[in-house]
PDB file of C-alpha atoms in Angstrom:
ATOM      1  CA  UNK B   6      98.726 111.725 157.724  1.00 95.00           C
ATOM      2  CA  UNK B   7      98.534 112.923 154.031  1.00 96.00           C
ATOM      3  CA  UNK B   8      98.104 111.108 150.466  1.00 97.00           C
ATOM      4  CA  UNK B   9      98.253 113.137 147.428  1.00 97.00           C
ATOM      5  CA  UNK B  10      97.686 111.307 144.173  1.00 97.00           C
ATOM      6  CA  UNK B  11      99.562 112.247 140.441  1.00 97.00           C
ATOM      7  CA  UNK B  12      99.337 111.235 136.603  1.00 97.00           C
ATOM      8  CA  UNK B  13      96.310 111.489 135.757  1.00 97.00           C
ATOM      9  CA  UNK B  14      95.945 111.882 131.979  1.00 97.00           C
ATOM     10  CA  UNK B  15      94.355 111.844 129.297  1.00 98.00           C
ATOM     11  CA  UNK B  16      95.373 109.099 126.622  1.00 97.00           C
ATOM     12  CA  UNK B  17      94.236 107.179 123.603  1.00 97.00           C
ATOM     13  CA  UNK B  18      93.919 103.151 123.992  1.00 97.00           C
ATOM     14  CA  UNK B  19      96.660 100.622 124.224  1.00 97.00           C
ATOM     15  CA  UNK B  20      99.209 103.658 125.765  1.00 98.00           C
ATOM     16  CA  UNK B  21     100.235 103.299 129.312  1.00 98.00           C
ATOM     17  CA  UNK B  22     100.420 106.132 132.438  1.00 98.00           C
ATOM     18  CA  UNK B  23     101.837 106.165 135.838  1.00 98.00           C
ATOM     19  CA  UNK B  24     100.136 107.042 139.090  1.00 98.00           C
ATOM     20  CA  UNK B  25     102.677 108.227 142.076  1.00 98.00           C
ATOM     21  CA  UNK B  26     100.446 109.182 145.466  1.00 98.00           C
ATOM     22  CA  UNK B  27     102.976 110.534 148.072  1.00 97.00           C
ATOM     23  CA  UNK B  28     102.285 109.116 151.486  1.00 96.00           C
ATOM     24  CA  UNK B  29     103.299 111.224 154.816  1.00 95.00           C
ATOM     25  CA  UNK B  30     102.699 111.212 157.976  1.00 94.00           C
ATOM     26  CA  UNK B  31     102.391 107.140 158.315  1.00 91.00           C
ATOM     27  CA  UNK B  32     104.847 104.234 157.672  1.00 90.00           C
ATOM     28  CA  UNK B  33     104.150 103.025 154.341  1.00 89.00           C
ATOM     29  CA  UNK B  34     106.197  99.384 155.139  1.00 90.00           C
ATOM     30  CA  UNK B  35     102.866  99.380 157.568  1.00 92.00           C
ATOM     31  CA  UNK B  36     100.796  99.934 156.326  1.00 95.00           C
ATOM     32  CA  UNK B  37      99.181  97.907 153.279  1.00 96.00           C
ATOM     33  CA  UNK B  38      98.407 100.646 150.391  1.00 97.00           C
ATOM     34  CA  UNK B  39      95.807 100.026 147.568  1.00 98.00           C
ATOM     35  CA  UNK B  40      94.947 102.142 144.316  1.00 98.00           C
ATOM     36  CA  UNK B  41      90.409 102.190 144.191  1.00 98.00           C
ATOM     37  CA  UNK B  42      89.089 103.535 141.044  1.00 98.00           C
ATOM     38  CA  UNK B  43      85.950 105.385 140.322  1.00 98.00           C
ATOM     39  CA  UNK B  44      84.217 105.132 136.744  1.00 98.00           C
ATOM     40  CA  UNK B  45      82.314 108.486 135.505  1.00 96.00           C
ATOM     41  CA  UNK B  46      79.022 107.978 138.179  1.00 95.00           C
ATOM     42  CA  UNK B  47      79.535 104.484 139.069  1.00 97.00           C
ATOM     43  CA  UNK B  48      80.407 103.314 142.732  1.00 97.00           C
ATOM     44  CA  UNK B  49      84.269 102.030 143.651  1.00 98.00           C
ATOM     45  CA  UNK B  50      86.150  99.158 142.032  1.00 98.00           C
ATOM     46  CA  UNK B  51      88.782  98.376 144.782  1.00 98.00           C
ATOM     47  CA  UNK B  52      91.997  97.461 142.067  1.00 98.00           C
ATOM     48  CA  UNK B  53      95.605  96.575 143.712  1.00 98.00           C
ATOM     49  CA  UNK B  54      97.166  96.209 147.308  1.00 98.00           C
ATOM     50  CA  UNK B  55     100.528  96.337 148.528  1.00 97.00           C
ATOM     51  CA  UNK B  56     100.713  94.142 151.434  1.00 96.00           C
ATOM     52  CA  UNK B  57     102.655  95.031 154.675  1.00 94.00           C
ATOM     53  CA  UNK B  58     105.865  93.472 154.096  1.00 93.00           C
ATOM     54  CA  UNK B  59     106.121  93.898 149.750  1.00 93.00           C
ATOM     55  CA  UNK B  60     104.267  91.371 147.936  1.00 96.00           C
ATOM     56  CA  UNK B  61     100.836  92.519 145.716  1.00 97.00           C
ATOM     57  CA  UNK B  62      97.122  91.590 144.459  1.00 97.00           C
ATOM     58  CA  UNK B  63      95.517  92.716 141.112  1.00 97.00           C
ATOM     59  CA  UNK B  64      91.464  92.757 140.772  1.00 97.00           C
ATOM     60  CA  UNK B  65      91.309  90.580 137.452  1.00 97.00           C
ATOM     61  CA  UNK B  66      90.455  93.600 136.104  1.00 97.00           C
ATOM     62  CA  UNK B  67      93.487  94.884 135.447  1.00 97.00           C
ATOM     63  CA  UNK B  68      95.593  91.167 135.853  1.00 97.00           C
ATOM     64  CA  UNK B  69      98.412  91.642 133.590  1.00 96.00           C
ATOM     65  CA  UNK B  70      98.066  95.212 132.951  1.00 98.00           C
ATOM     66  CA  UNK B  71      98.460  97.140 135.672  1.00 98.00           C
ATOM     67  CA  UNK B  72     101.427  96.522 138.171  1.00 98.00           C
ATOM     68  CA  UNK B  73     101.867  97.968 141.688  1.00 98.00           C
ATOM     69  CA  UNK B  74     104.799  99.742 143.951  1.00 97.00           C
ATOM     70  CA  UNK B  75     105.959 100.712 146.622  1.00 96.00           C
ATOM     71  CA  UNK B  76     109.126 102.774 147.437  1.00 92.00           C
ATOM     72  CA  UNK B  77     110.122 105.131 150.250  1.00 85.00           C
ATOM     73  CA  UNK B  78     106.923 106.944 150.786  1.00 91.00           C
ATOM     74  CA  UNK B  79     105.006 106.241 147.209  1.00 96.00           C
ATOM     75  CA  UNK B  80     102.282 104.229 146.022  1.00 97.00           C
ATOM     76  CA  UNK B  81     102.720 103.739 141.949  1.00 98.00           C
ATOM     77  CA  UNK B  82     100.695 101.882 139.900  1.00 98.00           C
ATOM     78  CA  UNK B  83     102.183 100.782 136.195  1.00 98.00           C
ATOM     79  CA  UNK B  84      98.896 100.797 134.073  1.00 98.00           C
ATOM     80  CA  UNK B  85     100.129  99.033 130.515  1.00 98.00           C
ATOM     81  CA  UNK B  86      97.790  98.471 127.860  1.00 98.00           C
ATOM     82  CA  UNK B  87      94.933 101.447 128.892  1.00 98.00           C
ATOM     83  CA  UNK B  88      91.335 100.037 127.697  1.00 98.00           C
ATOM     84  CA  UNK B  89      88.274 102.979 127.479  1.00 98.00           C
ATOM     85  CA  UNK B  90      87.368 100.978 130.124  1.00 97.00           C
ATOM     86  CA  UNK B  91      89.727 101.941 132.843  1.00 98.00           C
ATOM     87  CA  UNK B  92      88.880 105.649 132.528  1.00 98.00           C
ATOM     88  CA  UNK B  93      88.280 106.415 136.000  1.00 98.00           C
ATOM     89  CA  UNK B  94      89.175 108.647 139.443  1.00 98.00           C
ATOM     90  CA  UNK B  95      92.063 106.609 140.670  1.00 98.00           C
ATOM     91  CA  UNK B  96      92.486 106.771 144.261  1.00 98.00           C
ATOM     92  CA  UNK B  97      95.368 105.434 146.850  1.00 98.00           C
ATOM     93  CA  UNK B  98      94.005 104.383 149.824  1.00 98.00           C
ATOM     94  CA  UNK B  99      95.370 102.819 153.196  1.00 97.00           C
ATOM     95  CA  UNK B 100      94.582 100.459 155.415  1.00 96.00           C
ATOM     96  CA  UNK B 101      96.093  99.006 158.562  1.00 95.00           C
ATOM     97  CA  UNK B 102      95.641  95.004 158.719  1.00 93.00           C
ATOM     98  CA  UNK B 103      93.960  92.545 156.546  1.00 94.00           C
ATOM     99  CA  UNK B 104      90.907  93.232 158.066  1.00 93.00           C
ATOM    100  CA  UNK B 105      91.120  97.224 158.661  1.00 95.00           C
ATOM    101  CA  UNK B 106      88.632  99.756 155.969  1.00 97.00           C
ATOM    102  CA  UNK B 107      90.110 101.957 154.144  1.00 97.00           C
ATOM    103  CA  UNK B 108      90.898 105.199 156.175  1.00 95.00           C
ATOM    104  CA  UNK B 109      92.836 107.576 154.897  1.00 97.00           C
ATOM    105  CA  UNK B 110      92.414 108.493 151.453  1.00 98.00           C
ATOM    106  CA  UNK B 111      94.057 110.855 148.336  1.00 98.00           C
ATOM    107  CA  UNK B 112      91.482 113.268 146.627  1.00 97.00           C
ATOM    108  CA  UNK B 113      91.942 111.478 143.004  1.00 98.00           C
ATOM    109  CA  UNK B 114      93.880 111.882 139.611  1.00 98.00           C
ATOM    110  CA  UNK B 115      92.226 111.427 136.683  1.00 98.00           C
ATOM    111  CA  UNK B 116      92.903 108.950 133.336  1.00 98.00           C
ATOM    112  CA  UNK B 117      90.724 109.108 130.634  1.00 98.00           C
ATOM    113  CA  UNK B 118      91.280 106.378 128.541  1.00 98.00           C
ATOM    114  CA  UNK B 119      89.351 107.689 124.679  1.00 97.00           C
ATOM    115  CA  UNK B 120      90.289 107.832 121.123  1.00 94.00           C
TER     116      UNK B 120
ATOM    117  CA  UNK N   2      83.993  86.576 145.255  1.00 96.00           C
ATOM    118  CA  UNK N   3      81.548  88.467 148.568  1.00 97.00           C
ATOM    119  CA  UNK N   4      78.998  90.575 146.592  1.00 98.00           C
ATOM    120  CA  UNK N   5      77.750  93.127 148.131  1.00 98.00           C
ATOM    121  CA  UNK N   6      74.338  94.331 147.530  1.00 98.00           C
ATOM    122  CA  UNK N   7      73.051  97.972 148.466  1.00 98.00           C
ATOM    123  CA  UNK N   8      69.392  99.399 149.146  1.00 95.00           C
ATOM    124  CA  UNK N   9      67.614 100.986 148.010  1.00 97.00           C
ATOM    125  CA  UNK N  10      69.815 102.656 144.856  1.00 97.00           C
ATOM    126  CA  UNK N  11      68.156 106.216 145.519  1.00 98.00           C
ATOM    127  CA  UNK N  12      66.919 107.125 149.332  1.00 97.00           C
ATOM    128  CA  UNK N  13      64.392 110.515 149.433  1.00 98.00           C
ATOM    129  CA  UNK N  14      63.813 111.689 152.392  1.00 97.00           C
ATOM    130  CA  UNK N  15      63.444 115.323 154.027  1.00 97.00           C
ATOM    131  CA  UNK N  16      65.987 116.823 157.265  1.00 97.00           C
ATOM    132  CA  UNK N  17      65.353 115.433 160.272  1.00 97.00           C
ATOM    133  CA  UNK N  18      63.778 112.447 159.268  1.00 97.00           C
ATOM    134  CA  UNK N  19      65.269 108.820 160.012  1.00 98.00           C
ATOM    135  CA  UNK N  20      67.394 107.050 157.397  1.00 98.00           C
ATOM    136  CA  UNK N  21      67.848 103.377 156.885  1.00 98.00           C
ATOM    137  CA  UNK N  22      70.556 101.508 154.292  1.00 98.00           C
ATOM    138  CA  UNK N  23      71.412  98.189 153.518  1.00 98.00           C
ATOM    139  CA  UNK N  24      73.486  96.208 152.922  1.00 98.00           C
ATOM    140  CA  UNK N  25      73.692  92.560 152.428  1.00 98.00           C
ATOM    141  CA  UNK N  26      76.581  89.854 151.471  1.00 98.00           C
ATOM    142  CA  UNK N  27      76.609  86.672 149.296  1.00 98.00           C
ATOM    143  CA  UNK N  28      78.365  85.354 152.453  1.00 97.00           C
ATOM    144  CA  UNK N  29      78.347  85.650 156.048  1.00 97.00           C
ATOM    145  CA  UNK N  30      81.392  87.824 157.097  1.00 96.00           C
ATOM    146  CA  UNK N  31      81.075  88.199 160.808  1.00 96.00           C
ATOM    147  CA  UNK N  32      81.303  91.606 161.550  1.00 96.00           C
ATOM    148  CA  UNK N  33      84.111  93.226 158.411  1.00 97.00           C
ATOM    149  CA  UNK N  34      81.902  96.166 156.938  1.00 98.00           C
ATOM    150  CA  UNK N  35      82.764  99.268 156.367  1.00 98.00           C
ATOM    151  CA  UNK N  36      80.773 101.944 155.838  1.00 98.00           C
ATOM    152  CA  UNK N  37      81.543 105.379 153.481  1.00 98.00           C
ATOM    153  CA  UNK N  38      79.523 108.897 152.701  1.00 98.00           C
ATOM    154  CA  UNK N  39      81.157 110.178 150.155  1.00 98.00           C
ATOM    155  CA  UNK N  40      80.454 113.393 148.112  1.00 97.00           C
ATOM    156  CA  UNK N  41      80.113 114.365 144.620  1.00 94.00           C
ATOM    157  CA  UNK N  42      84.022 115.220 143.973  1.00 94.00           C
ATOM    158  CA  UNK N  43      85.603 114.255 147.105  1.00 97.00           C
ATOM    159  CA  UNK N  44      86.545 110.891 148.590  1.00 97.00           C
ATOM    160  CA  UNK N  45      85.070 108.729 150.188  1.00 98.00           C
ATOM    161  CA  UNK N  46      85.105 109.382 153.985  1.00 98.00           C
ATOM    162  CA  UNK N  47      85.173 106.331 156.402  1.00 98.00           C
ATOM    163  CA  UNK N  48      82.587 106.743 158.884  1.00 98.00           C
ATOM    164  CA  UNK N  49      81.582 102.778 160.537  1.00 98.00           C
ATOM    165  CA  UNK N  50      84.152 100.553 160.450  1.00 98.00           C
ATOM    166  CA  UNK N  51      83.960  96.441 162.193  1.00 97.00           C
ATOM    167  CA  UNK N  52      80.361  97.158 161.334  1.00 97.00           C
ATOM    168  CA  UNK N  53      79.151  99.064 165.066  1.00 98.00           C
ATOM    169  CA  UNK N  54      82.125 101.445 165.647  1.00 98.00           C
ATOM    170  CA  UNK N  55      81.738 104.815 164.007  1.00 98.00           C
ATOM    171  CA  UNK N  56      84.988 106.940 163.356  1.00 98.00           C
ATOM    172  CA  UNK N  57      86.535 109.040 166.161  1.00 97.00           C
ATOM    173  CA  UNK N  58      84.689 112.949 164.551  1.00 96.00           C
ATOM    174  CA  UNK N  59      81.318 111.231 162.963  1.00 97.00           C
ATOM    175  CA  UNK N  60      78.485 112.501 164.551  1.00 97.00           C
ATOM    176  CA  UNK N  61      76.634 110.531 167.104  1.00 97.00           C
ATOM    177  CA  UNK N  62      73.502 110.543 164.508  1.00 98.00           C
ATOM    178  CA  UNK N  63      74.774 107.966 162.893  1.00 98.00           C
ATOM    179  CA  UNK N  64      75.378 103.916 163.858  1.00 98.00           C
ATOM    180  CA  UNK N  65      75.923 100.402 162.213  1.00 98.00           C
ATOM    181  CA  UNK N  66      74.295  97.290 163.296  1.00 98.00           C
ATOM    182  CA  UNK N  67      74.179  94.353 161.742  1.00 98.00           C
ATOM    183  CA  UNK N  68      76.651  90.783 161.655  1.00 97.00           C
ATOM    184  CA  UNK N  69      77.399  88.268 158.975  1.00 97.00           C
ATOM    185  CA  UNK N  70      75.068  89.331 155.950  1.00 98.00           C
ATOM    186  CA  UNK N  71      72.509  91.452 156.803  1.00 98.00           C
ATOM    187  CA  UNK N  72      73.800  95.309 157.795  1.00 98.00           C
ATOM    188  CA  UNK N  73      72.203  98.835 158.424  1.00 98.00           C
ATOM    189  CA  UNK N  74      73.509 102.381 158.555  1.00 98.00           C
ATOM    190  CA  UNK N  75      71.481 104.335 160.472  1.00 98.00           C
ATOM    191  CA  UNK N  76      71.175 108.229 160.434  1.00 98.00           C
ATOM    192  CA  UNK N  77      69.013 108.855 162.767  1.00 96.00           C
ATOM    193  CA  UNK N  78      67.903 112.131 162.549  1.00 95.00           C
ATOM    194  CA  UNK N  79      69.448 113.410 158.719  1.00 97.00           C
ATOM    195  CA  UNK N  80      70.889 117.334 158.720  1.00 97.00           C
ATOM    196  CA  UNK N  81      71.506 118.750 155.073  1.00 97.00           C
ATOM    197  CA  UNK N  82      74.628 117.474 154.922  1.00 96.00           C
ATOM    198  CA  UNK N  83      73.932 113.901 155.440  1.00 98.00           C
ATOM    199  CA  UNK N  84      72.937 113.935 151.777  1.00 97.00           C
ATOM    200  CA  UNK N  85      75.335 111.696 150.271  1.00 97.00           C
ATOM    201  CA  UNK N  86      76.456 108.491 148.969  1.00 98.00           C
ATOM    202  CA  UNK N  87      76.744 105.807 150.899  1.00 98.00           C
ATOM    203  CA  UNK N  88      78.800 103.366 149.821  1.00 98.00           C
ATOM    204  CA  UNK N  89      79.520  99.933 152.054  1.00 98.00           C
ATOM    205  CA  UNK N  90      82.580  97.171 151.954  1.00 98.00           C
ATOM    206  CA  UNK N  91      83.708  94.149 152.981  1.00 97.00           C
ATOM    207  CA  UNK N  92      87.689  92.721 153.450  1.00 95.00           C
ATOM    208  CA  UNK N  93      86.705  89.337 155.403  1.00 95.00           C
ATOM    209  CA  UNK N  94      87.747  87.754 152.111  1.00 92.00           C
ATOM    210  CA  UNK N  95      90.179  89.349 149.187  1.00 94.00           C
ATOM    211  CA  UNK N  96      90.911  89.653 147.676  1.00 95.00           C
ATOM    212  CA  UNK N  97      89.424  90.660 145.505  1.00 95.00           C
ATOM    213  CA  UNK N  98      87.950  93.999 148.134  1.00 96.00           C
ATOM    214  CA  UNK N  99      84.261  94.317 146.929  1.00 97.00           C
ATOM    215  CA  UNK N 100      82.038  97.377 147.743  1.00 98.00           C
ATOM    216  CA  UNK N 101      78.611  97.667 147.330  1.00 98.00           C
ATOM    217  CA  UNK N 102      76.413  99.200 144.243  1.00 98.00           C
ATOM    218  CA  UNK N 103      76.198 102.777 146.564  1.00 98.00           C
ATOM    219  CA  UNK N 104      72.967 104.308 147.612  1.00 98.00           C
ATOM    220  CA  UNK N 105      72.255 107.614 147.133  1.00 98.00           C
ATOM    221  CA  UNK N 106      70.267 109.407 149.940  1.00 97.00           C
ATOM    222  CA  UNK N 107      68.079 112.896 148.499  1.00 97.00           C
TER     223      UNK N 107
END
């Protein structure tokens, strides 16, 4: 199993960015796929999930601004109206089901929001 | 939202010593807790899930215990590569999925 994120960049507040995660070695339609972020020097924060059935959920801190989606072998995070507090390393990660842990992680992609 | 509180924030020990890391949940979560190790610049690595089950390939010196609200990760005899950050995470009642604030083992 391999997860490879891309799309991180330096952007200004209010701008948009789209992250991608290429997933290989497992069927993304049989797993839950999430984005988890880590601000500089801080802990881990769950951002959003797409369930195996295709429905989605997100954290209150990003609701209305971030949209998670998937297609064949790829996970995406569309981030709009970015804020300085969204600055973080963004990881994609997989779960086998609702009570499962995150068993596979990507290496992360850096998003910096600054004027 | 289920809040996970990890203690201590920093644990200072020496190689060969025993490490005990704690994670307390704000409400009962059964055994739906996982532990991760994270080294600087790397992704988290799953160590323990379902409170007590060690992932294949994780050394036997790592063990997990607990049920309900209080959980412990124990490293029986510290090796140099164990000095790192450790996070607990619950998957009992979500969204949101939540993590503890972390313990730095130095």
